[in-house]
Amino acid sequence: MSKTVSGFSKFTREEKVNWLANNYFTNVNEGVATLNQYLNHNKKLQQLHDEFIENTITNFYVPYAIAPNFIINGKTYAIPMAIEESSVVAAASLVSKYWSTRGGFKTKVISTTKVGQVHFMYEKNFEELYTYFKEIKTQLIEATDSITNNMRKRGGGITDIELRNKTSELKNYYQLHVTFETADSMGANFINSCLEAIANAFKNKDIKIVMSILSNYVPDCLVRAEVSCKVEDFFTENSEYYAQKFVEAVQIANIEPYRAVTHNKGIMNGIDAVVLATGNDFRAVAAGAHAYASRSGKYKSLTNAKIENGIFHFWIEIPLSLGTVGGLTKLHPLAKLSLEILQNPSAKELMQIIAVAGLTQNFAALKALTTTGIQQGHMKMHLMNILNQLEANLHEKEIIIKELKGKTVTHNAVAEALHKLRTHN
Ligand code: MEV
C-alpha cells in the first residue's frame, strides 16, 4: 500500500475505505467502524448523498435545530439552523422571543442583481474594441437565448452587458461585466452558462478570453433587517446605560477591524446556519458578506445601531445571493424540509429571513458582551460538550448541571465535580 493512489474515484466504497484505513488510520477497526456508523441505513438516501460529491465514504453530521418565535414583518417563523457551535441556536431562540414582545423584525429587499464577468485580454486600440462591442452586443444576448428562455419566463434573465476597461490596473485587461436577475434560483450555473455562451460569441482573433465566471461579490443583491424599541424597554434596569453601551460596541466594530472581524463572524454564525440548512452555498454568502464589509476600503461592521429621539435602532444590510429552487434546495431532503418549515419562501423572502438570523446573533453577542460577558452563556452551553468529552453518563450529567448552575463553568471545574461524584459513589 502506498500513501498516494491513482484511480481512487474508480474504487468501490469498500476499496476506498480499505485503502484509507491501511494507509492513514491508527486503529483500523475503530476508524472503519466510525465511518460505517455514520452511513445511512436507508440505501437510497445514502446513494443520494454519495452522489452529491465524488469519493464519498460516509456522512459528516452537524446538528440541525429549530429557533422558533421569529416575527418578521408580522409573520411568524420557526427557523431551521444547521450548526455545531453550542450557543448559536440558544441565542437565536432567546433573541427571537425578546423582539417578539417589542414589535418583531422589519425587513426589506433592496435589490436582487447578480453579476458575472468575461475576463479577456486585448492588445489593440480601445476605440476599435468599443465599436466591435457595440455592434455585437445584441448578438451576445441572443447567443444566450436557449439558456435564458426559461429564466425570462420566471422574470429573470440578463439585464445588461457592459464593456469595462481595466487597462489602468492591468495591461491589456478588459471585462464584459454582465448583470443578471435570477428569480428564485441562486443562479450560479445559469450565470456561468450564459457567460460561456457570451464569451464564445464575443471572442475573435484579437480577443483572448482568460475566463468566464460569476462573481460572489453581490453588493446589489442587498437586504435590510431591523429592530427598534423605546430605550426604556431595552432592559429592565439601567436601560439607557446598556442601550448606549450597545451602540458603542457597534461603533467600535465600525472603526476597529480586529473587532469588526469577530463581530461579523458572530453575524455569520446565524447566517451560515440557515444558509446551510436550506441547501444554499454558505461559502459564496460568506465571501460576499465579508467583501461587502470592506467596500469602503476598510473592513467594518455589517450592522449598525443608534439611539434617536429615545428610540433604540439596530439594523443590518447584507448582500445575500440565495435560491429556493435549484441546486440542493429541493434535492437534499432536509434542505427541502427546511424550506417547508419556512413556509416555502421565495428567494427574496429567504434573504429577509436569513438577514434576521444574522442580526439576531449579533444582538445576542453584543447584549452578552456589554453586560455579563460572553463566557457565562457560552460555557453554560459548552458544559454538555465538556461532560461528553469526559464521558459522563446521563445521571452524572444531571447532577453536575444542577451543581454548576449559576457558577463559572470551566473544564477544570467540571472535571473536578465529576471526579468527586465518581469517588464518592
Ligand atoms: C462566537 O462564535 C461569536 C462572538 O465572538 C461574536 C462577537 O464577539 O460579537 C461571540
CSV table of C-alpha atoms and ligand atoms in Angstrom, one decimal:
chain,number,residue,atom,x,y,z
A,1,MET,CA,0.0,0.0,0.0
A,2,SER,CA,1.2,3.5,-0.8
A,3,LYS,CA,0.1,6.8,0.6
A,4,THR,CA,-0.5,8.1,-2.9
A,5,VAL,CA,-3.1,6.5,-5.2
A,6,SER,CA,-4.3,6.7,-8.7
A,7,GLY,CA,-7.8,5.9,-10.0
A,8,PHE,CA,-9.2,6.4,-6.4
A,9,SER,CA,-12.5,7.7,-7.7
A,10,LYS,CA,-13.0,4.4,-9.6
A,11,PHE,CA,-12.6,2.3,-6.4
A,12,THR,CA,-15.7,0.9,-4.8
A,13,ARG,CA,-16.6,2.4,-1.4
A,14,GLU,CA,-15.1,-0.6,0.3
A,15,GLU,CA,-11.9,-0.4,-1.6
A,16,LYS,CA,-11.6,3.3,-0.8
A,17,VAL,CA,-12.2,2.7,2.9
A,18,ASN,CA,-9.7,-0.2,2.9
A,19,TRP,CA,-7.0,1.9,1.2
A,20,LEU,CA,-7.6,4.8,3.5
A,21,ALA,CA,-7.7,2.6,6.7
A,22,ASN,CA,-4.5,0.8,5.8
A,23,ASN,CA,-2.6,4.0,4.9
A,24,TYR,CA,-3.9,6.5,7.4
A,25,PHE,CA,-5.8,5.0,10.3
A,26,THR,CA,-4.0,4.5,13.6
A,27,ASN,CA,-6.6,1.9,14.6
A,28,VAL,CA,-8.1,0.3,11.5
A,29,ASN,CA,-11.1,-1.4,13.1
A,30,GLU,CA,-12.1,1.7,15.1
A,31,GLY,CA,-11.7,4.0,12.2
A,32,VAL,CA,-13.7,1.8,9.8
A,33,ALA,CA,-16.4,1.4,12.5
A,34,THR,CA,-16.6,5.2,12.8
A,35,LEU,CA,-17.0,5.6,9.1
A,36,ASN,CA,-19.7,2.9,9.0
A,37,GLN,CA,-21.6,4.2,11.9
A,38,TYR,CA,-22.3,7.4,10.1
A,39,LEU,CA,-23.6,5.7,6.9
A,40,ASN,CA,-27.3,5.9,6.5
A,41,HIS,CA,-29.2,2.6,6.6
A,42,ASN,CA,-31.6,3.9,4.0
A,43,LYS,CA,-29.7,2.8,0.9
A,44,LYS,CA,-31.5,5.2,-1.4
A,45,LEU,CA,-30.8,8.2,0.8
A,46,GLN,CA,-27.2,7.2,1.2
A,47,GLN,CA,-26.8,6.9,-2.5
A,48,LEU,CA,-28.3,10.4,-2.9
A,49,HIS,CA,-25.6,11.8,-0.6
A,50,ASP,CA,-22.9,9.7,-2.2
A,51,GLU,CA,-23.7,11.4,-5.5
A,52,PHE,CA,-23.6,15.0,-4.2
A,53,ILE,CA,-19.8,14.8,-4.4
A,54,GLU,CA,-17.0,12.5,-5.5
A,55,ASN,CA,-15.3,9.9,-3.3
A,56,THR,CA,-18.0,9.9,-0.6
A,57,ILE,CA,-17.2,7.3,2.1
A,58,THR,CA,-19.6,8.4,4.8
A,59,ASN,CA,-21.6,11.4,6.1
A,60,PHE,CA,-20.5,14.2,8.4
A,61,TYR,CA,-23.3,15.1,10.8
A,62,VAL,CA,-23.9,18.6,12.0
A,63,PRO,CA,-26.8,19.3,14.5
A,64,TYR,CA,-30.0,20.5,12.9
A,65,ALA,CA,-32.1,22.6,15.2
A,66,ILE,CA,-35.1,25.0,15.3
A,67,ALA,CA,-35.2,28.5,16.6
A,68,PRO,CA,-38.9,29.4,17.0
A,69,ASN,CA,-40.9,32.6,17.5
A,70,PHE,CA,-39.4,34.9,14.9
A,71,ILE,CA,-41.8,37.6,13.9
A,72,ILE,CA,-40.8,39.1,10.6
A,73,ASN,CA,-43.0,41.8,9.0
A,74,GLY,CA,-45.8,40.4,11.2
A,75,LYS,CA,-45.4,36.8,10.1
A,76,THR,CA,-44.2,34.1,12.5
A,77,TYR,CA,-41.4,31.8,11.5
A,78,ALA,CA,-39.6,28.8,13.1
A,79,ILE,CA,-36.1,29.0,11.7
A,80,PRO,CA,-34.1,25.8,11.0
A,81,MET,CA,-30.3,26.0,11.7
A,82,ALA,CA,-27.5,23.6,10.9
A,83,ILE,CA,-24.6,24.4,13.1
A,84,GLU,CA,-22.1,22.8,15.5
A,85,GLU,CA,-21.4,25.8,17.7
A,86,SER,CA,-23.2,25.3,21.1
A,87,SER,CA,-24.6,28.7,21.8
A,88,VAL,CA,-25.9,29.8,18.4
A,89,VAL,CA,-29.4,28.3,18.5
A,90,ALA,CA,-30.0,29.1,22.2
A,91,ALA,CA,-29.1,32.7,21.4
A,92,ALA,CA,-31.4,32.8,18.4
A,93,SER,CA,-34.3,31.5,20.5
A,94,LEU,CA,-33.8,34.0,23.3
A,95,VAL,CA,-33.5,36.9,20.9
A,96,SER,CA,-36.5,36.0,18.8
A,97,LYS,CA,-38.6,35.9,21.9
A,98,TYR,CA,-37.1,39.2,23.2
A,99,TRP,CA,-38.0,41.0,19.9
A,100,SER,CA,-41.4,39.3,19.6
A,101,THR,CA,-42.6,41.4,22.5
A,102,ARG,CA,-41.0,44.6,21.0
A,103,GLY,CA,-42.6,44.7,17.6
A,104,GLY,CA,-40.6,42.0,15.9
A,105,PHE,CA,-38.3,42.3,12.9
A,106,LYS,CA,-38.9,44.6,9.9
A,107,THR,CA,-37.1,43.7,6.7
A,108,LYS,CA,-37.0,44.6,3.0
A,109,VAL,CA,-35.1,43.5,-0.1
A,110,ILE,CA,-33.2,46.5,-1.5
A,111,SER,CA,-32.0,44.9,-4.8
A,112,THR,CA,-31.5,41.4,-6.4
A,113,THR,CA,-28.9,41.9,-9.1
A,114,LYS,CA,-26.2,39.3,-9.6
A,115,VAL,CA,-23.0,39.7,-11.6
A,116,GLY,CA,-20.9,37.6,-13.9
A,117,GLN,CA,-17.8,38.6,-15.9
A,118,VAL,CA,-16.0,37.6,-19.0
A,119,HIS,CA,-12.3,38.5,-18.4
A,120,PHE,CA,-10.2,39.0,-21.5
A,121,MET,CA,-7.0,40.4,-22.9
A,122,TYR,CA,-6.9,42.7,-26.0
A,123,GLU,CA,-3.8,44.4,-27.2
A,124,LYS,CA,-5.1,46.7,-29.9
A,125,ASN,CA,-6.8,50.1,-29.7
A,126,PHE,CA,-9.8,50.6,-27.3
A,127,GLU,CA,-11.9,52.6,-29.8
A,128,GLU,CA,-12.0,49.6,-32.2
A,129,LEU,CA,-12.9,47.3,-29.3
A,130,TYR,CA,-15.7,49.5,-28.2
A,131,THR,CA,-17.1,49.7,-31.8
A,132,TYR,CA,-16.9,46.0,-32.1
A,133,PHE,CA,-18.7,45.6,-28.7
A,134,LYS,CA,-21.5,47.9,-29.6
A,135,GLU,CA,-22.0,46.1,-32.9
A,136,ILE,CA,-22.1,42.7,-31.4
A,137,LYS,CA,-23.9,43.4,-28.1
A,138,THR,CA,-27.3,42.3,-29.3
A,139,GLN,CA,-25.8,39.1,-30.7
A,140,LEU,CA,-24.1,38.4,-27.4
A,141,ILE,CA,-27.5,38.5,-25.7
A,142,GLU,CA,-29.1,36.4,-28.5
A,143,ALA,CA,-26.3,33.8,-28.0
A,144,THR,CA,-27.8,33.0,-24.6
A,145,ASP,CA,-31.4,32.7,-25.8
A,146,SER,CA,-31.7,29.0,-25.4
A,147,ILE,CA,-30.3,29.3,-21.8
A,148,THR,CA,-32.3,32.3,-20.8
A,149,ASN,CA,-35.6,31.3,-22.3
A,150,ASN,CA,-37.0,29.6,-19.1
A,151,MET,CA,-35.4,32.2,-16.8
A,152,ARG,CA,-37.1,35.0,-18.7
A,153,LYS,CA,-40.5,33.3,-18.2
A,154,ARG,CA,-39.8,33.4,-14.5
A,155,GLY,CA,-39.0,37.1,-14.6
A,156,GLY,CA,-35.2,36.8,-14.7
A,157,GLY,CA,-32.5,36.9,-17.4
A,158,ILE,CA,-29.7,39.2,-18.5
A,159,THR,CA,-30.3,42.9,-17.7
A,160,ASP,CA,-27.2,44.4,-19.3
A,161,ILE,CA,-23.7,43.8,-20.7
A,162,GLU,CA,-21.1,46.5,-20.2
A,163,LEU,CA,-17.6,46.7,-21.6
A,164,ARG,CA,-15.2,47.7,-18.8
A,165,ASN,CA,-11.7,48.9,-19.5
A,166,LYS,CA,-9.3,47.8,-16.7
A,167,THR,CA,-6.0,48.5,-18.5
A,168,SER,CA,-5.0,51.2,-16.0
A,169,GLU,CA,-4.8,48.4,-13.4
A,170,LEU,CA,-3.6,45.5,-15.6
A,171,LYS,CA,-2.1,45.9,-19.1
A,172,ASN,CA,-4.5,44.8,-21.9
A,173,TYR,CA,-7.2,43.7,-19.4
A,174,TYR,CA,-10.9,44.2,-20.2
A,175,GLN,CA,-14.1,42.7,-19.0
A,176,LEU,CA,-17.6,42.1,-20.1
A,177,HIS,CA,-19.5,42.9,-16.9
A,178,VAL,CA,-22.8,41.2,-17.1
A,179,THR,CA,-25.8,41.7,-14.8
A,180,PHE,CA,-28.5,39.2,-14.1
A,181,GLU,CA,-31.8,38.7,-12.4
A,182,THR,CA,-32.2,35.0,-11.4
A,183,ALA,CA,-35.7,34.9,-9.8
A,184,ASP,CA,-35.9,32.2,-7.2
A,185,SER,CA,-32.6,30.5,-8.0
A,186,MET,CA,-29.2,31.4,-6.8
A,187,GLY,CA,-28.3,31.2,-10.4
A,188,ALA,CA,-24.6,30.1,-10.4
A,189,ASN,CA,-25.0,27.5,-13.1
A,190,PHE,CA,-27.3,29.7,-15.1
A,191,ILE,CA,-24.9,32.7,-15.0
A,192,ASN,CA,-21.8,30.6,-15.8
A,193,SER,CA,-23.6,29.0,-18.8
A,194,CYS,CA,-24.6,32.4,-20.1
A,195,LEU,CA,-21.1,33.8,-19.6
A,196,GLU,CA,-19.5,31.0,-21.6
A,197,ALA,CA,-22.0,31.4,-24.4
A,198,ILE,CA,-21.3,35.2,-24.4
A,199,ALA,CA,-17.6,34.6,-24.4
A,200,ASN,CA,-17.9,32.2,-27.3
A,201,ALA,CA,-19.8,34.7,-29.4
A,202,PHE,CA,-17.5,37.6,-28.4
A,203,LYS,CA,-14.1,36.1,-29.0
A,204,ASN,CA,-12.1,36.8,-32.2
A,205,LYS,CA,-8.5,36.7,-33.3
A,206,ASP,CA,-7.7,39.8,-31.3
A,207,ILE,CA,-9.6,38.9,-28.1
A,208,LYS,CA,-8.1,36.3,-25.8
A,209,ILE,CA,-10.7,35.1,-23.3
A,210,VAL,CA,-9.0,34.4,-20.0
A,211,MET,CA,-12.1,33.1,-18.1
A,212,SER,CA,-15.8,33.5,-17.7
A,213,ILE,CA,-17.3,33.2,-14.2
A,214,LEU,CA,-20.0,34.6,-11.9
A,215,SER,CA,-18.9,37.0,-9.1
A,216,ASN,CA,-19.8,36.1,-5.5
A,217,TYR,CA,-19.5,39.8,-4.7
A,218,VAL,CA,-23.1,40.9,-5.0
A,219,PRO,CA,-23.4,44.4,-3.4
A,220,ASP,CA,-26.6,44.9,-5.5
A,221,CYS,CA,-28.3,41.8,-4.1
A,222,LEU,CA,-28.9,43.5,-0.8
A,223,VAL,CA,-31.3,43.0,2.1
A,224,ARG,CA,-32.0,45.0,5.2
A,225,ALA,CA,-33.4,43.8,8.6
A,226,GLU,CA,-34.0,46.0,11.6
A,227,VAL,CA,-35.4,46.2,15.1
A,228,SER,CA,-36.3,49.1,17.2
A,229,CYS,CA,-37.8,49.8,20.6
A,230,LYS,CA,-38.1,52.6,23.2
A,231,VAL,CA,-34.8,52.9,25.1
A,232,GLU,CA,-36.7,52.4,28.3
A,233,ASP,CA,-37.9,49.0,27.0
A,234,PHE,CA,-34.4,47.8,26.1
A,235,PHE,CA,-33.7,46.5,29.6
A,236,THR,CA,-35.5,46.1,32.8
A,237,GLU,CA,-32.8,48.1,34.7
A,238,ASN,CA,-30.4,50.8,33.6
A,239,SER,CA,-31.9,50.7,30.2
A,240,GLU,CA,-30.3,53.8,28.9
A,241,TYR,CA,-26.9,52.9,30.1
A,242,TYR,CA,-27.0,49.5,28.4
A,243,ALA,CA,-28.6,50.7,25.2
A,244,GLN,CA,-25.8,53.3,24.9
A,245,LYS,CA,-23.1,50.7,25.6
A,246,PHE,CA,-24.6,48.5,22.9
A,247,VAL,CA,-24.4,51.4,20.4
A,248,GLU,CA,-20.8,52.0,21.4
A,249,ALA,CA,-20.0,48.3,20.8
A,250,VAL,CA,-21.3,48.6,17.2
A,251,GLN,CA,-19.3,51.9,16.8
A,252,ILE,CA,-16.2,50.1,17.9
A,253,ALA,CA,-16.7,47.4,15.3
A,254,ASN,CA,-17.2,50.2,12.7
A,255,ILE,CA,-13.8,51.7,13.3
A,256,GLU,CA,-11.7,48.8,14.5
A,257,PRO,CA,-11.1,45.9,12.0
A,258,TYR,CA,-9.8,43.5,14.7
A,259,ARG,CA,-13.2,43.8,16.5
A,260,ALA,CA,-15.2,44.0,13.2
A,261,VAL,CA,-14.0,40.6,12.0
A,262,THR,CA,-15.2,38.9,15.3
A,263,HIS,CA,-18.4,41.0,15.3
A,264,ASN,CA,-19.2,39.9,11.7
A,265,LYS,CA,-18.1,36.3,12.5
A,266,GLY,CA,-20.9,36.2,15.1
A,267,ILE,CA,-23.3,37.5,12.4
A,268,MET,CA,-22.2,34.8,10.1
A,269,ASN,CA,-22.9,32.2,12.8
A,270,GLY,CA,-26.6,32.9,12.3
A,271,ILE,CA,-26.5,33.5,8.5
A,272,ASP,CA,-24.4,30.4,7.6
A,273,ALA,CA,-26.5,28.1,9.8
A,274,VAL,CA,-29.7,28.9,7.9
A,275,VAL,CA,-27.9,29.1,4.5
A,276,LEU,CA,-26.6,25.5,5.2
A,277,ALA,CA,-30.0,24.3,6.5
A,278,THR,CA,-31.7,25.5,3.3
A,279,GLY,CA,-29.2,23.9,1.0
A,280,ASN,CA,-27.6,27.1,-0.1
A,281,ASP,CA,-23.9,27.9,-0.7
A,282,PHE,CA,-22.6,29.3,2.6
A,283,ARG,CA,-19.1,29.9,1.2
A,284,ALA,CA,-20.5,32.1,-1.5
A,285,VAL,CA,-22.6,34.0,1.0
A,286,ALA,CA,-19.6,34.4,3.5
A,287,ALA,CA,-17.2,35.6,0.7
A,288,GLY,CA,-19.8,38.2,-0.5
A,289,ALA,CA,-20.6,39.4,3.0
A,290,HIS,CA,-17.0,40.0,4.0
A,291,ALA,CA,-16.2,41.7,0.8
A,292,TYR,CA,-19.2,44.0,1.3
A,293,ALA,CA,-18.0,44.7,4.9
A,294,SER,CA,-14.8,46.1,3.2
A,295,ARG,CA,-16.5,48.1,0.5
A,296,SER,CA,-15.3,51.4,1.9
A,297,GLY,CA,-11.7,50.2,1.7
A,298,LYS,CA,-11.7,49.4,5.4
A,299,TYR,CA,-13.3,46.3,7.0
A,300,LYS,CA,-16.3,47.4,9.0
A,301,SER,CA,-19.3,46.1,10.9
A,302,LEU,CA,-22.2,44.7,8.8
A,303,THR,CA,-24.6,46.0,11.4
A,304,ASN,CA,-25.4,49.5,12.7
A,305,ALA,CA,-27.1,50.9,15.8
A,306,LYS,CA,-28.2,54.3,17.0
A,307,ILE,CA,-30.4,56.0,19.6
A,308,GLU,CA,-32.6,58.7,18.2
A,309,ASN,CA,-35.4,60.5,19.9
A,310,GLY,CA,-35.5,58.0,22.7
A,311,ILE,CA,-35.7,55.0,20.3
A,312,PHE,CA,-33.0,52.3,20.0
A,313,HIS,CA,-32.5,51.2,16.4
A,314,PHE,CA,-30.4,48.3,15.3
A,315,TRP,CA,-30.1,47.1,11.7
A,316,ILE,CA,-28.1,45.1,9.2
A,317,GLU,CA,-27.6,45.5,5.5
A,318,ILE,CA,-26.0,42.5,3.8
A,319,PRO,CA,-25.7,41.1,0.3
A,320,LEU,CA,-27.2,37.6,0.1
A,321,SER,CA,-27.3,35.5,-3.0
A,322,LEU,CA,-29.7,32.7,-2.3
A,323,GLY,CA,-32.0,30.2,-4.0
A,324,THR,CA,-35.2,28.4,-3.1
A,325,VAL,CA,-35.2,26.4,-6.3
A,326,GLY,CA,-32.3,24.6,-8.0
A,327,GLY,CA,-29.0,23.4,-6.5
A,328,LEU,CA,-29.5,21.2,-3.4
A,329,THR,CA,-32.6,23.1,-2.2
A,330,LYS,CA,-35.1,20.5,-3.4
A,331,LEU,CA,-32.7,17.6,-3.7
A,332,HIS,CA,-31.4,17.4,-0.2
A,333,PRO,CA,-34.4,16.1,1.9
A,334,LEU,CA,-33.5,18.2,4.9
A,335,ALA,CA,-33.0,21.3,2.8
A,336,LYS,CA,-36.4,20.7,1.2
A,337,LEU,CA,-38.0,20.3,4.7
A,338,SER,CA,-36.2,23.5,5.9
A,339,LEU,CA,-37.9,25.4,3.1
A,340,GLU,CA,-41.2,23.8,4.0
A,341,ILE,CA,-40.7,24.8,7.7
A,342,LEU,CA,-40.1,28.4,6.4
A,343,GLN,CA,-43.4,28.2,4.6
A,344,ASN,CA,-41.8,27.8,1.2
A,345,PRO,CA,-40.4,31.2,0.8
A,346,SER,CA,-39.4,32.9,-2.4
A,347,ALA,CA,-35.6,33.7,-2.7
A,348,LYS,CA,-36.5,37.3,-1.7
A,349,GLU,CA,-38.3,36.1,1.4
A,350,LEU,CA,-35.4,33.8,2.3
A,351,MET,CA,-33.0,36.7,2.0
A,352,GLN,CA,-35.1,38.6,4.7
A,353,ILE,CA,-35.3,35.6,7.0
A,354,ILE,CA,-31.6,35.0,6.8
A,355,ALA,CA,-30.7,38.6,7.4
A,356,VAL,CA,-32.8,38.4,10.5
A,357,ALA,CA,-30.8,35.3,11.6
A,358,GLY,CA,-27.6,37.4,11.3
A,359,LEU,CA,-29.0,40.4,13.1
A,360,THR,CA,-30.2,38.1,15.9
A,361,GLN,CA,-26.8,36.6,16.5
A,362,ASN,CA,-25.1,40.0,16.6
A,363,PHE,CA,-27.8,41.2,19.0
A,364,ALA,CA,-27.2,38.2,21.3
A,365,ALA,CA,-23.4,38.6,21.2
A,366,LEU,CA,-23.4,42.3,21.9
A,367,LYS,CA,-26.0,42.1,24.6
A,368,ALA,CA,-24.0,39.5,26.4
A,369,LEU,CA,-20.6,41.2,25.8
A,370,THR,CA,-21.8,44.6,27.1
A,371,THR,CA,-23.5,43.1,30.2
A,372,THR,CA,-22.4,39.7,31.7
A,373,GLY,CA,-19.6,38.9,29.3
A,374,ILE,CA,-19.8,36.2,26.7
A,375,GLN,CA,-18.4,33.3,28.7
A,376,GLN,CA,-21.3,32.9,31.0
A,377,GLY,CA,-23.7,31.8,28.3
A,378,HIS,CA,-21.0,30.1,26.1
A,379,MET,CA,-19.7,27.9,28.9
A,380,LYS,CA,-23.2,27.0,30.0
A,381,MET,CA,-23.9,25.7,26.5
A,382,HIS,CA,-20.4,24.2,26.3
A,383,LEU,CA,-20.9,22.3,29.6
A,384,MET,CA,-22.6,19.5,27.7
A,385,ASN,CA,-19.6,19.2,25.3
A,386,ILE,CA,-17.2,19.0,28.3
A,387,LEU,CA,-19.4,16.4,30.0
A,388,ASN,CA,-19.4,14.3,26.8
A,389,GLN,CA,-15.6,14.7,26.4
A,390,LEU,CA,-15.3,13.3,30.0
A,391,GLU,CA,-17.7,10.5,29.1
A,392,ALA,CA,-20.2,11.4,31.8
A,393,ASN,CA,-23.4,9.3,31.9
A,394,LEU,CA,-26.9,10.7,31.9
A,395,HIS,CA,-27.2,10.5,35.7
A,396,GLU,CA,-23.8,12.2,36.2
A,397,LYS,CA,-24.8,14.9,33.7
A,398,GLU,CA,-28.0,15.7,35.5
A,399,ILE,CA,-26.2,16.1,38.9
A,400,ILE,CA,-23.3,18.2,37.6
A,401,ILE,CA,-25.6,20.5,35.5
A,402,LYS,CA,-27.5,21.2,38.7
A,403,GLU,CA,-24.4,21.6,40.8
A,404,LEU,CA,-22.8,24.1,38.4
A,405,LYS,CA,-26.0,26.2,37.9
A,406,GLY,CA,-25.1,29.9,38.4
A,407,LYS,CA,-21.4,29.0,38.9
A,408,THR,CA,-18.5,29.7,36.4
A,409,VAL,CA,-18.1,26.7,34.2
A,410,THR,CA,-14.5,25.7,33.3
A,411,HIS,CA,-13.1,22.4,32.1
A,412,ASN,CA,-11.4,22.0,35.4
A,413,ALA,CA,-14.5,22.7,37.5
A,414,VAL,CA,-16.4,20.1,35.5
A,415,ALA,CA,-13.6,17.5,35.7
A,416,GLU,CA,-13.3,18.1,39.5
A,417,ALA,CA,-17.0,17.8,40.1
A,418,LEU,CA,-17.2,14.6,38.1
A,419,HIS,CA,-14.2,13.2,39.9
A,420,LYS,CA,-15.8,14.0,43.3
A,421,LEU,CA,-19.1,12.4,42.2
A,422,ARG,CA,-17.4,9.2,41.0
A,423,THR,CA,-15.1,8.8,44.0
A,424,HIS,CA,-18.0,9.4,46.5
A,425,ASN,CA,-20.2,6.8,44.8
B,1,MEV,C1,-18.5,33.5,18.7
B,1,MEV,O1,-18.7,32.5,17.8
B,1,MEV,C2,-19.1,34.8,18.2
B,1,MEV,C3,-18.7,36.0,19.0
B,1,MEV,O2,-17.3,36.1,19.2
B,1,MEV,C4,-19.3,37.2,18.3
B,1,MEV,C5,-18.8,38.6,18.8
B,1,MEV,O3,-17.8,38.7,19.5
B,1,MEV,O4,-19.6,39.5,18.5
B,1,MEV,C6,-19.4,35.9,20.4
